[in-house]
Coordinates of C-alpha atoms and ligand atoms in Angstrom, one line a residue:
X1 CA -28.8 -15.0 -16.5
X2 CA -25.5 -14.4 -14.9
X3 CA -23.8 -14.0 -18.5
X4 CA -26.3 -11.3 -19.4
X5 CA -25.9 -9.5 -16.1
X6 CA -21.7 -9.2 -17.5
X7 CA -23.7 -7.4 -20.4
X8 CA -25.0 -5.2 -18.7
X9 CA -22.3 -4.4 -16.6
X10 CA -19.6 -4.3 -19.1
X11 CA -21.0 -5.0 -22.6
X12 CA -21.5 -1.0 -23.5
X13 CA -18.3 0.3 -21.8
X14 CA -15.7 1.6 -25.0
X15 CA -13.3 -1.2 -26.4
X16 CA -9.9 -0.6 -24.6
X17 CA -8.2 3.2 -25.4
X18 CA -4.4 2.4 -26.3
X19 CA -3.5 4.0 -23.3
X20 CA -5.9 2.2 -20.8
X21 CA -3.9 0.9 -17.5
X22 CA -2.9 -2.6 -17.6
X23 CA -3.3 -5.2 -15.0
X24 CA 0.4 -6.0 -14.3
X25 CA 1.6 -9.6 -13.2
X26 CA 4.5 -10.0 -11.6
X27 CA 6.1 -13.6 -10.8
X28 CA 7.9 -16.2 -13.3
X29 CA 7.9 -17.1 -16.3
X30 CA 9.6 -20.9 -17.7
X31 CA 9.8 -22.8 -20.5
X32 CA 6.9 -25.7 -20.3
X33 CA 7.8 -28.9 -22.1
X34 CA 4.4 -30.9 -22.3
X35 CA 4.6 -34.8 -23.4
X36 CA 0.8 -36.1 -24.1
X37 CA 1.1 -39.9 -23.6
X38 CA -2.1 -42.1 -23.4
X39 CA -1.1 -43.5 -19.8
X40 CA 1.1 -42.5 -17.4
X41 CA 4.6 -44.3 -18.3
X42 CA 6.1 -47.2 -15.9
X43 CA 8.7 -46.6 -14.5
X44 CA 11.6 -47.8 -16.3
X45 CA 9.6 -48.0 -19.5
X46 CA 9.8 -47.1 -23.2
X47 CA 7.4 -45.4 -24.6
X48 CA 5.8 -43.3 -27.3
X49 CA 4.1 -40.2 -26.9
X50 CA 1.6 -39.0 -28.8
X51 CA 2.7 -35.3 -29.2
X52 CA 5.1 -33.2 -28.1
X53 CA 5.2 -29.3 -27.7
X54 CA 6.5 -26.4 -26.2
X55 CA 4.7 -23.9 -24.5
X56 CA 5.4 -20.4 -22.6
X57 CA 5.1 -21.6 -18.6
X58 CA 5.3 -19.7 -14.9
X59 CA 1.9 -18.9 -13.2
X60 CA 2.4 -15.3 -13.6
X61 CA 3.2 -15.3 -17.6
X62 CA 0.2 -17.7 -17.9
X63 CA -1.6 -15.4 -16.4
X64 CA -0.6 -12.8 -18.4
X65 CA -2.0 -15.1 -22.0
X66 CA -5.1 -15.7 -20.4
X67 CA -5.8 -11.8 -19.8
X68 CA -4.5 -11.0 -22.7
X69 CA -6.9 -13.6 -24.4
X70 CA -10.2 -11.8 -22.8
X71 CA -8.2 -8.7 -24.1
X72 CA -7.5 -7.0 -20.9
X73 CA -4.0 -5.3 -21.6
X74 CA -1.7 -6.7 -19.2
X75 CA 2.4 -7.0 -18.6
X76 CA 3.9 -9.5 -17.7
X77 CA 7.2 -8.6 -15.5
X78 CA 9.6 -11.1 -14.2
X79 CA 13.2 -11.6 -14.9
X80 CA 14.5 -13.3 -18.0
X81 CA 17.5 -15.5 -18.7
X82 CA 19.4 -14.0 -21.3
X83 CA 20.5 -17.6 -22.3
X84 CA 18.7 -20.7 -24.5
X85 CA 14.6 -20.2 -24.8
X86 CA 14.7 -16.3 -24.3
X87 CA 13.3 -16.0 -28.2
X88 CA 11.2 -18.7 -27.6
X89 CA 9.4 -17.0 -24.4
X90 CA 10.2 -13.4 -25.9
X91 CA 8.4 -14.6 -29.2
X92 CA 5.4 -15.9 -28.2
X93 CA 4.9 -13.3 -25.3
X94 CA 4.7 -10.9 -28.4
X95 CA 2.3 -13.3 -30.7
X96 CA 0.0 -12.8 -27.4
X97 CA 0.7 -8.7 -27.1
X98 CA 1.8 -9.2 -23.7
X99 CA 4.2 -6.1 -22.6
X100 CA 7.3 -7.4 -21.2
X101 CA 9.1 -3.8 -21.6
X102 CA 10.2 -3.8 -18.0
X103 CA 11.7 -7.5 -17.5
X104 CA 15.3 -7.1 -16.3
X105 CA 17.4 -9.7 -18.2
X106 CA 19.8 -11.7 -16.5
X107 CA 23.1 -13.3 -18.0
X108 CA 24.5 -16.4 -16.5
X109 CA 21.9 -18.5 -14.9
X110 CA 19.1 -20.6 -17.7
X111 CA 15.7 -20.6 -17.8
X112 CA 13.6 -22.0 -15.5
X113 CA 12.0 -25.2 -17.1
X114 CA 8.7 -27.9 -16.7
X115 CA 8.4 -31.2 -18.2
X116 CA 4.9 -31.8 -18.1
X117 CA 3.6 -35.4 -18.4
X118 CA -0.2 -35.4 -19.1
X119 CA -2.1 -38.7 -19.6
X120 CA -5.2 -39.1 -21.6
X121 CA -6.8 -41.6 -19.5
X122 CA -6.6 -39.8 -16.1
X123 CA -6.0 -36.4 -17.0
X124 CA -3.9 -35.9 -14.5
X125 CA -0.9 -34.1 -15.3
X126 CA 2.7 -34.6 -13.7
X127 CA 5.1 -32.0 -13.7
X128 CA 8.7 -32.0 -12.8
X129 CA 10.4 -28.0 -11.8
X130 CA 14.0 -27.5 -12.6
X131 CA 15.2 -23.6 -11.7
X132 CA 18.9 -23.2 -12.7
X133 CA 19.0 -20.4 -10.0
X134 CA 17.7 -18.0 -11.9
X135 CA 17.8 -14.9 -9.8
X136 CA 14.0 -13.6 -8.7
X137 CA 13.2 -9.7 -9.4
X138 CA 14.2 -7.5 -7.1
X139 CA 12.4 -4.8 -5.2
X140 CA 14.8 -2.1 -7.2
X141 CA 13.5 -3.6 -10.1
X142 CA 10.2 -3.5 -9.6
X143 CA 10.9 0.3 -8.2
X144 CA 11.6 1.6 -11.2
X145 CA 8.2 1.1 -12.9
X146 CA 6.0 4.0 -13.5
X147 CA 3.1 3.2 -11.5
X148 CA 0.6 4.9 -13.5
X149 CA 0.4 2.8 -15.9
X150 CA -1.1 -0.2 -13.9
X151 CA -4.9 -0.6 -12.0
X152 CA -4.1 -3.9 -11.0
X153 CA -1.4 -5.7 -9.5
X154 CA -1.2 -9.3 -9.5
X155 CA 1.4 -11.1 -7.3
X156 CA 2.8 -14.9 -7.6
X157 CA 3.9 -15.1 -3.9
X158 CA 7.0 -16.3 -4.5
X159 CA 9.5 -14.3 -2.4
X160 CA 7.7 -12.8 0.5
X161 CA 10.2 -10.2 1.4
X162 CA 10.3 -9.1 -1.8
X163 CA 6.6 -9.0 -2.8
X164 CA 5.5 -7.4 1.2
X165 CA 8.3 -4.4 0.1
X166 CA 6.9 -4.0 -3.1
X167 CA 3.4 -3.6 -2.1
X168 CA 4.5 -1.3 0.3
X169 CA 5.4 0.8 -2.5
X170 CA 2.1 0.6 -4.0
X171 CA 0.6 1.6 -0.6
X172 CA 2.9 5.1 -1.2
X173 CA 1.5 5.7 -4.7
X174 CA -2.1 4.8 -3.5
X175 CA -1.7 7.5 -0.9
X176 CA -0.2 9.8 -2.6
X177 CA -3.3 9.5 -5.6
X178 CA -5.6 10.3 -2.9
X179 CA -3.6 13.7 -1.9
X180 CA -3.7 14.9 -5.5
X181 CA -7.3 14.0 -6.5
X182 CA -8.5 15.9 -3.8
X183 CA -6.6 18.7 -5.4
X184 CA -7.3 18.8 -8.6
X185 CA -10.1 17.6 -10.7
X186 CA -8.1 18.0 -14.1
X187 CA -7.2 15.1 -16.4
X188 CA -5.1 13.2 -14.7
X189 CA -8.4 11.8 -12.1
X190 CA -8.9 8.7 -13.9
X191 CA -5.9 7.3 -11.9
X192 CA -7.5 4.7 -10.0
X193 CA -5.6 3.4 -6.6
X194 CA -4.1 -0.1 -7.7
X195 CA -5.7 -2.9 -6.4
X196 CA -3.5 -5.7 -5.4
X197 CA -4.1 -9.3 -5.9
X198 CA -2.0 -12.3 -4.7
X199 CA -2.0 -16.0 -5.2
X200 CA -1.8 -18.4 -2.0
X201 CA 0.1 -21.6 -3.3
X202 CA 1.6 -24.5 -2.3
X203 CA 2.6 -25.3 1.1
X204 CA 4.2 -22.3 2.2
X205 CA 3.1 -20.6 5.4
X206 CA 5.0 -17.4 4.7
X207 CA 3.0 -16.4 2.0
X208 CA 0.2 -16.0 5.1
X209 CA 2.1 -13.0 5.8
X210 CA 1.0 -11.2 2.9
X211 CA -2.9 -11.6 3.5
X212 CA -2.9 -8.3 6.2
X213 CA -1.5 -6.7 2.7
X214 CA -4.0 -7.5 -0.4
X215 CA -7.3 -6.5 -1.5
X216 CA -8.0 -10.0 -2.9
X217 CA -6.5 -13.1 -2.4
X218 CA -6.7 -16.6 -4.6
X219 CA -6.1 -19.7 -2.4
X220 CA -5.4 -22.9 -4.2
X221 CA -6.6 -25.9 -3.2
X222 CA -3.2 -27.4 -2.2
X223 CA -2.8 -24.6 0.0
X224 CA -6.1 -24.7 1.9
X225 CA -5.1 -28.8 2.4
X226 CA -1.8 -27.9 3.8
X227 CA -3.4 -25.4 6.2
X228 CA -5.5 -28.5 7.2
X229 CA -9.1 -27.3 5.5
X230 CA -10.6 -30.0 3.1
X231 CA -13.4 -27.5 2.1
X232 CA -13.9 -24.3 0.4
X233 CA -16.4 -22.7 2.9
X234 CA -13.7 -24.1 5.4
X235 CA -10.7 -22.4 4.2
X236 CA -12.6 -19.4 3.0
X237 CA -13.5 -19.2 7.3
X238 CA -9.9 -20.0 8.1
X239 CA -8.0 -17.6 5.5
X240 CA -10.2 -14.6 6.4
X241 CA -9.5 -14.4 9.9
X242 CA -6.2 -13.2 8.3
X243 CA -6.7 -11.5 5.8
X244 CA -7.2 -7.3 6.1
X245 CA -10.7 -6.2 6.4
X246 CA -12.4 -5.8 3.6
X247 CA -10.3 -8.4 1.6
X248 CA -12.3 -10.9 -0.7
X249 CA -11.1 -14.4 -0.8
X250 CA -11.5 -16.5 -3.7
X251 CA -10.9 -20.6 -3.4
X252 CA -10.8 -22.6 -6.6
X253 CA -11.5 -26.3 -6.0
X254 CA -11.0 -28.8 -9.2
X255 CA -14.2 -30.3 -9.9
X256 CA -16.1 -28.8 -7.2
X257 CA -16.1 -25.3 -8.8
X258 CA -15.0 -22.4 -6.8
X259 CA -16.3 -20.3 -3.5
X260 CA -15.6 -16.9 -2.6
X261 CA -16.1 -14.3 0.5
X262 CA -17.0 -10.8 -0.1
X263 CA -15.3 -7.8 1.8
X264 CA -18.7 -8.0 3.9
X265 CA -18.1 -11.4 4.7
X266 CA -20.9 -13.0 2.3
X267 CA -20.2 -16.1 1.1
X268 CA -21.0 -16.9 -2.9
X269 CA -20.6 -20.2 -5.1
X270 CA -20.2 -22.1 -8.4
X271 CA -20.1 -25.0 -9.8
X272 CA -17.8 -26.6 -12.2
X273 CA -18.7 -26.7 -15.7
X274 CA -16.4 -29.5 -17.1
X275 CA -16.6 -29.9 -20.9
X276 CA -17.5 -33.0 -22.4
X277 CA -14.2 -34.3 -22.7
X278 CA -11.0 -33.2 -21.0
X279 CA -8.4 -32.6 -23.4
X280 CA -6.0 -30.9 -21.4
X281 CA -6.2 -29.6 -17.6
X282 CA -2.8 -27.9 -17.2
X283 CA -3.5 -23.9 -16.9
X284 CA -7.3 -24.8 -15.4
X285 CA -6.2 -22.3 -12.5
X286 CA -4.5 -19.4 -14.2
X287 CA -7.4 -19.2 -16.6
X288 CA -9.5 -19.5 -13.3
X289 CA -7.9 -16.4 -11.6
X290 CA -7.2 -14.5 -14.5
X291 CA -11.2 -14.4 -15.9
X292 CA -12.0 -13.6 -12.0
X293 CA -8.9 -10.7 -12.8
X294 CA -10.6 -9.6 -16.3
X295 CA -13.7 -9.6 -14.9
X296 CA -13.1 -7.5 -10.9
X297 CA -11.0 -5.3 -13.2
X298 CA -13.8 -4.1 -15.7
X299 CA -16.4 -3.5 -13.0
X300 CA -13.7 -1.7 -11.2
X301 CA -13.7 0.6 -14.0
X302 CA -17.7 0.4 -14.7
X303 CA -18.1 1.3 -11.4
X304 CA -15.8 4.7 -11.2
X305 CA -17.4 5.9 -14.6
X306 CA -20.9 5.2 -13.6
X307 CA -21.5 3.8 -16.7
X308 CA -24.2 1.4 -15.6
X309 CA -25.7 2.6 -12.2
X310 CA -26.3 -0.4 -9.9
X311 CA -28.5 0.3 -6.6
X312 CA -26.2 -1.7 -4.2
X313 CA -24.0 -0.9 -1.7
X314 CA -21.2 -0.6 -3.6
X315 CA -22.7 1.8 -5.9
X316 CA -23.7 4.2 -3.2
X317 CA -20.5 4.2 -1.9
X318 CA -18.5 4.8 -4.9
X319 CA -20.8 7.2 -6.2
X320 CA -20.2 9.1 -2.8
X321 CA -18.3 12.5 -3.4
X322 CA -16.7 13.2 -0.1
X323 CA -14.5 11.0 0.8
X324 CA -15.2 11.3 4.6
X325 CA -18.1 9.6 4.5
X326 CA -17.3 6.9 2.5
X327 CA -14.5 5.2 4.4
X328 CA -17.3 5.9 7.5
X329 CA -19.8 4.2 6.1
X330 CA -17.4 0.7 4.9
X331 CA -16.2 1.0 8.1
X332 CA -19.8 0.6 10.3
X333 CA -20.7 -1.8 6.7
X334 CA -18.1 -4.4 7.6
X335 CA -16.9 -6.2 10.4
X336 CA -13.2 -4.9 11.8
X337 CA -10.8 -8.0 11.8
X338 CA -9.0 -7.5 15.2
X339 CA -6.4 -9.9 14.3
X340 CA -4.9 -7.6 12.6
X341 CA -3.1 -4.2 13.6
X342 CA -1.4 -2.9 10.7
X343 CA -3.1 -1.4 7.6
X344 CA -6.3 0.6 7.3
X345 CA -9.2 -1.2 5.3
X346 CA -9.4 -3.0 1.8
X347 CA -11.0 -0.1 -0.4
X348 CA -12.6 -2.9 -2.7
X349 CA -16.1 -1.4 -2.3
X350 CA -17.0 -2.6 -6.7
X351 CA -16.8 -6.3 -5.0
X352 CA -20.1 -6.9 -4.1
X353 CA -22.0 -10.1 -3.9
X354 CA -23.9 -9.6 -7.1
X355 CA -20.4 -9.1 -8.5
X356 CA -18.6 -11.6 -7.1
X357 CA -20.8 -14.2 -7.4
X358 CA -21.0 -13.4 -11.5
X359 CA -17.2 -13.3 -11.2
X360 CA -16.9 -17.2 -10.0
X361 CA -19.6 -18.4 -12.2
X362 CA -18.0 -16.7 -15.2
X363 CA -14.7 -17.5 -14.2
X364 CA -15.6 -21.4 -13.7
X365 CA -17.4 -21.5 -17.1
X366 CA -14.2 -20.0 -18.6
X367 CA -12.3 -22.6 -16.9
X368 CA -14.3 -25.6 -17.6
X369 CA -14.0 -24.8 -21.1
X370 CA -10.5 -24.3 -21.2
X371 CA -10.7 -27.6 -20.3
X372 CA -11.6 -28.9 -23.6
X373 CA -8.8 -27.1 -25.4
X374 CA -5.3 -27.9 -25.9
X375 CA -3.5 -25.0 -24.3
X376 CA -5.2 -21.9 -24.4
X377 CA -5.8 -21.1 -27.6
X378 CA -9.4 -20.8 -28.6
X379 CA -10.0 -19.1 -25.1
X380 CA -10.5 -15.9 -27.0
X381 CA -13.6 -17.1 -28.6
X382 CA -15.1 -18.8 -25.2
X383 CA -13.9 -15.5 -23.6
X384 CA -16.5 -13.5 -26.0
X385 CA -19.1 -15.9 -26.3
X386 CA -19.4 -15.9 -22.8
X387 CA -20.2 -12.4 -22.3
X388 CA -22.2 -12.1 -25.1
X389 CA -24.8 -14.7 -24.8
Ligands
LIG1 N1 -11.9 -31.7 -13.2 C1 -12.5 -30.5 -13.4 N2 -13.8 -30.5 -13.8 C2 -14.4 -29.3 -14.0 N3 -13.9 -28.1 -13.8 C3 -12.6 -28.1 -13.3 C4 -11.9 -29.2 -13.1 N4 -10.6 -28.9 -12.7 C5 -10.7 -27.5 -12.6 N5 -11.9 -27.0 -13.0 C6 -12.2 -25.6 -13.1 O1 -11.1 -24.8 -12.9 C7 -11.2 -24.0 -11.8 C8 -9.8 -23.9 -11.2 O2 -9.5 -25.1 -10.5 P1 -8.2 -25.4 -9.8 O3 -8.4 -26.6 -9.0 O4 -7.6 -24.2 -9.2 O5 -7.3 -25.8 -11.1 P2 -5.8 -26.3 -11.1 O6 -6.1 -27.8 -11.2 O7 -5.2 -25.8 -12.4 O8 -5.1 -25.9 -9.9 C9 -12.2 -24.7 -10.9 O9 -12.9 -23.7 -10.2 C10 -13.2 -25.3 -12.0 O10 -14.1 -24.3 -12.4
LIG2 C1 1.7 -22.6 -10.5 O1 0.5 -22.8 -9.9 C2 0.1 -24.1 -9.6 C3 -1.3 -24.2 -9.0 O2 -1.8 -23.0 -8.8 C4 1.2 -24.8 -8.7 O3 0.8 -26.1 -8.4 C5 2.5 -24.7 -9.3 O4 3.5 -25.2 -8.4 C6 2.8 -23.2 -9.6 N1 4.1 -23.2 -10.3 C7 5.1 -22.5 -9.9 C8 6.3 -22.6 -10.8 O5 5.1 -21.8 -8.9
LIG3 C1 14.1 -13.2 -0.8 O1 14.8 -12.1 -1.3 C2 15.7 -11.6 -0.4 C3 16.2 -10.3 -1.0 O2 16.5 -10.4 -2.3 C4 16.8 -12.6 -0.1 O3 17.7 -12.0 0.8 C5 16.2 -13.8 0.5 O4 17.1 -14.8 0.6 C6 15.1 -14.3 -0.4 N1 14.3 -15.4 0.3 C7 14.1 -16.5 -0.3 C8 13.3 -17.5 0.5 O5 14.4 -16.8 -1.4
LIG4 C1 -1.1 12.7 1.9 O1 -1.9 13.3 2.9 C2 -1.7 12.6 4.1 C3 -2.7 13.3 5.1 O2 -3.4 14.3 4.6 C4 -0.3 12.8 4.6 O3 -0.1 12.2 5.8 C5 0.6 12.1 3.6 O4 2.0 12.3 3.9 C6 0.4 12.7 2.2 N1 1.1 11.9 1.3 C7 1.8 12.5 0.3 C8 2.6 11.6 -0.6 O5 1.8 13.7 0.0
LIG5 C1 -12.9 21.3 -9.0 O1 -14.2 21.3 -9.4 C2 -15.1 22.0 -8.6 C3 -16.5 21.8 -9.0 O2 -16.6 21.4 -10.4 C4 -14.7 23.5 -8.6 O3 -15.6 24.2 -7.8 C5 -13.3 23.6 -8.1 O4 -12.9 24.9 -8.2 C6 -12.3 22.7 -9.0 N1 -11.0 22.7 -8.4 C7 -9.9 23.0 -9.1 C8 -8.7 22.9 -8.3 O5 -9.9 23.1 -10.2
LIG6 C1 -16.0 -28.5 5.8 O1 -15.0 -28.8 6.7 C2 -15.3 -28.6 8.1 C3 -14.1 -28.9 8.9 O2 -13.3 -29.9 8.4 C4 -16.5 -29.4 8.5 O3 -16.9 -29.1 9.8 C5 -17.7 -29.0 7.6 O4 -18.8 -29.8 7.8 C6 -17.3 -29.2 6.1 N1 -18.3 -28.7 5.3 C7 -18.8 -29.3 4.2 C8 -19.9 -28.7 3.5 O5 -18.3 -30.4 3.9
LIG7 C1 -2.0 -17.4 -12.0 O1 -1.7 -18.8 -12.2 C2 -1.8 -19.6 -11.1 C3 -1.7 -21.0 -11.5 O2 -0.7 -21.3 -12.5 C4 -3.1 -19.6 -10.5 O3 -3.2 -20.4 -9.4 C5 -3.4 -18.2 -10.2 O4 -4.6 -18.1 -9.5 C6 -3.3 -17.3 -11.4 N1 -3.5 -16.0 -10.9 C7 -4.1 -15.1 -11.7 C8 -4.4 -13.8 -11.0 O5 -4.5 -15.3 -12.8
LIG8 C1 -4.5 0.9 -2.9 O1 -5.7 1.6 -2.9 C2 -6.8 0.7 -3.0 C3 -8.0 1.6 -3.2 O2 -8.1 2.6 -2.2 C4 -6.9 -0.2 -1.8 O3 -8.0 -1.1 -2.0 C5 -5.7 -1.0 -1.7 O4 -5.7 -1.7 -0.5 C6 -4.5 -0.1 -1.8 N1 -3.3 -0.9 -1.9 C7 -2.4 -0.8 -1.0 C8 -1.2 -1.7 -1.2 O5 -2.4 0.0 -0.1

């Protein structure tokens, strides 16, 4: 039922056009060295593993394969170590078509690198970080893009200085779209204000200062326990009252599936769907948040062309032509957050519940059958079975 609402949603909209905007994801991207043993080694043990492989790593460049994999066009921009593995990451970045054009390359410092220990009989999966002070991207960096060719931006908040100045500049070029639709209404309208996503993770309490700042925001599960919630519906209450109005929140939670809060403050649910057997759990979270990505994304375009008329809220509004009385009428729709003095309003009016609630179900079905795979490939296929059934 929720697969064949997808259909009708996004099944008759045109295949990609070579120049549709991509969803751009901006964070790190390291070398993953995964060693599958049966059980977790002893300490001070010998032991054999039973395979051994390299994969492309960093939260935001996994995000990047798994959009890429529901064939979403995305970039993936982060800065590379000129050094040992480049070909390696630059390689299989192209084997999965993701655009790395605009990834300032770095000499001097290695590449970032994972070992990742993951036992058969637990599943769990231990990984060990080594950064080699790679230097992060900068906000000149990041300046330079052209910002027309993205709809979405998707942060890994790592630096929070950084990634608050950059969105900034995406505030600018949101306002300044607004000015010249008004305008005109030749071509150049499909230029959709870019909505920005970020990903709250591990226990940093900075990265709180970039809620007033996103449209929607991912906490993980270790974040939500280091803010002291052992609940989704409880960190869902606690992250919103910082949040901007009209911000949805999305909480992934292992086996326990995944919650979410609309702009409007209703609250929607999943399940997990675990496969019959776990073969491999690392990336269960990027292929999580990027299906929830892929799937926003296309109704945010559904939406602005109309192509399926929907009689919710959401649809009245976007379908509003004067844009007067549509930031009047979110604004009486949804509660003000008076925590909070900077920023107008999220403008993520496609995100109802119907929507959102499709989005975590899909995005947990994906995820519980990435499960069952090594890696990620074979996502493509559960990506299309799962909106065609
Ligand atoms: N053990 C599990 N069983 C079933 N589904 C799972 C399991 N772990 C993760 N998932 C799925 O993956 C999604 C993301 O979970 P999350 O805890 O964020 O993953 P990660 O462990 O990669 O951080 C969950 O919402 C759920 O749908
Ligand atoms: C990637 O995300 C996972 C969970 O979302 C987190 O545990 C991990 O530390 C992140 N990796 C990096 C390099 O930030
Ligand atoms: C974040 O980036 C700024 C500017 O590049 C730098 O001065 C600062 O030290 C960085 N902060 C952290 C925590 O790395
Ligand atoms: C857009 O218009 C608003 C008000 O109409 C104005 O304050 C703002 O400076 C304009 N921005 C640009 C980039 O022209
Ligand atoms: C935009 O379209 C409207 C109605 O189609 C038309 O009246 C108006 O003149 C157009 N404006 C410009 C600048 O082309
Ligand atoms: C979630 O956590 C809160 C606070 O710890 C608790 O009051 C609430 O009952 C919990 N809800 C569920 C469904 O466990
Ligand atoms: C990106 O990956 C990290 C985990 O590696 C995940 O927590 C995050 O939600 C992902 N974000 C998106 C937008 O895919
Ligand atoms: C960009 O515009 C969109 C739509 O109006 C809005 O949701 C979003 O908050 C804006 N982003 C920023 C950074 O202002």
């Amino acid at each position: 039922m929720i697969s064949s609402f997808y259909e009708k949603i996004v099944g008759t909209s045109p295949p990609p056009e070579p120049n549709e905007p991509k969803i751009l994801c901006v964070g790190l991207i390291c070398l993953d060295i995964v060693q599958v043993c049966k059980t977790f080694p002893v300490e001070d043990s010998d032991q054999r593993c039973i395979e051994h492989r390299w994969q492309r790593g960093g939260n935001a460049s996994n995000n990047c394969t798994v959009l890429s994999l529901a064939k979403t066009p995305c970039e993936f921009m982060g800065t590379l170590s000129s050094e040992q593995h480049l070909s390696f990451l630059q390689d299989d970045m192209r084997k999965y078509k993701i655009n790395f054009a605009h990834c300032p390359m770095l000499e001097g410092a290695g590449c970032p690198t994972s070992t990742v220990i993951l036992s058969l009989t637990s599943g769990s999966r231990t990984i060990l970080h080594h950064n080699p002070s790679l230097p992060e991207l900068t906000f000149e960096d990041f300046a330079k893009l052209n910002l027309e060719e993205y709809c979405w931006i998707h942060f890994e908040g790592r630096n929070v200085t950084t990634v608050l100045s950059m969105i900034k500049h995406v505030e600018t070029y949101n306002n300044s779209l607004k000015n010249s639709t008004q305008n005109d209404n030749s071509t150049d309208s499909f230029h959709l204000p870019i909505t920005i996503s970020v990903e709250l993770e591990k226990s940093n309490e900075q990265l709180l200062d970039l809620l007033p700042y996103v449209d929607v925001a991912f906490v993980s599960r270790d974040f939500a326990l280091f803010r002291g919630c052992d609940n989704m519906s409880e960190t869902l209450r606690s992250i919103a009252q910082e949040a901007k109005s009209g911000a949805t929140i999305i909480c992934a939670w292992g086996d326990r599936g995944a919650m979410a809060r609309t702009p409007d403050g209703t609250i929607v649910q999943s399940p997990a769907f675990p496969p019959a057997k776990t073969i491999d759990s690392l990336g269960a979270g990027d292929t999580f948040a990027a299906a929830i990505l892929h799937y926003l994304n296309k109704i945010k375009f559904s939406s602005n062309k109309s192509v399926q008329p929907m009689k919710t809220l959401s649809e009245k509004l976007l379908h509003n032509e004067d844009p007067e009385t549509k930031s009047n009428e979110v604004k009486r729709e949804i509660k003000q957050n008076h925590n909070i003095e900077s920023l107008e309003q999220s403008h993520t009016e496609f995100i109802d519940s119907v929507v959102l609630q499709s989005a975590v179900t899909f995005a947990c079905r994906v995820a519980g059958a990435k499960l069952g795979l090594k890696g990620y490939d074979g996502l493509d296929k559960i990506f299309k079975e799962l909106q065609k059934v």
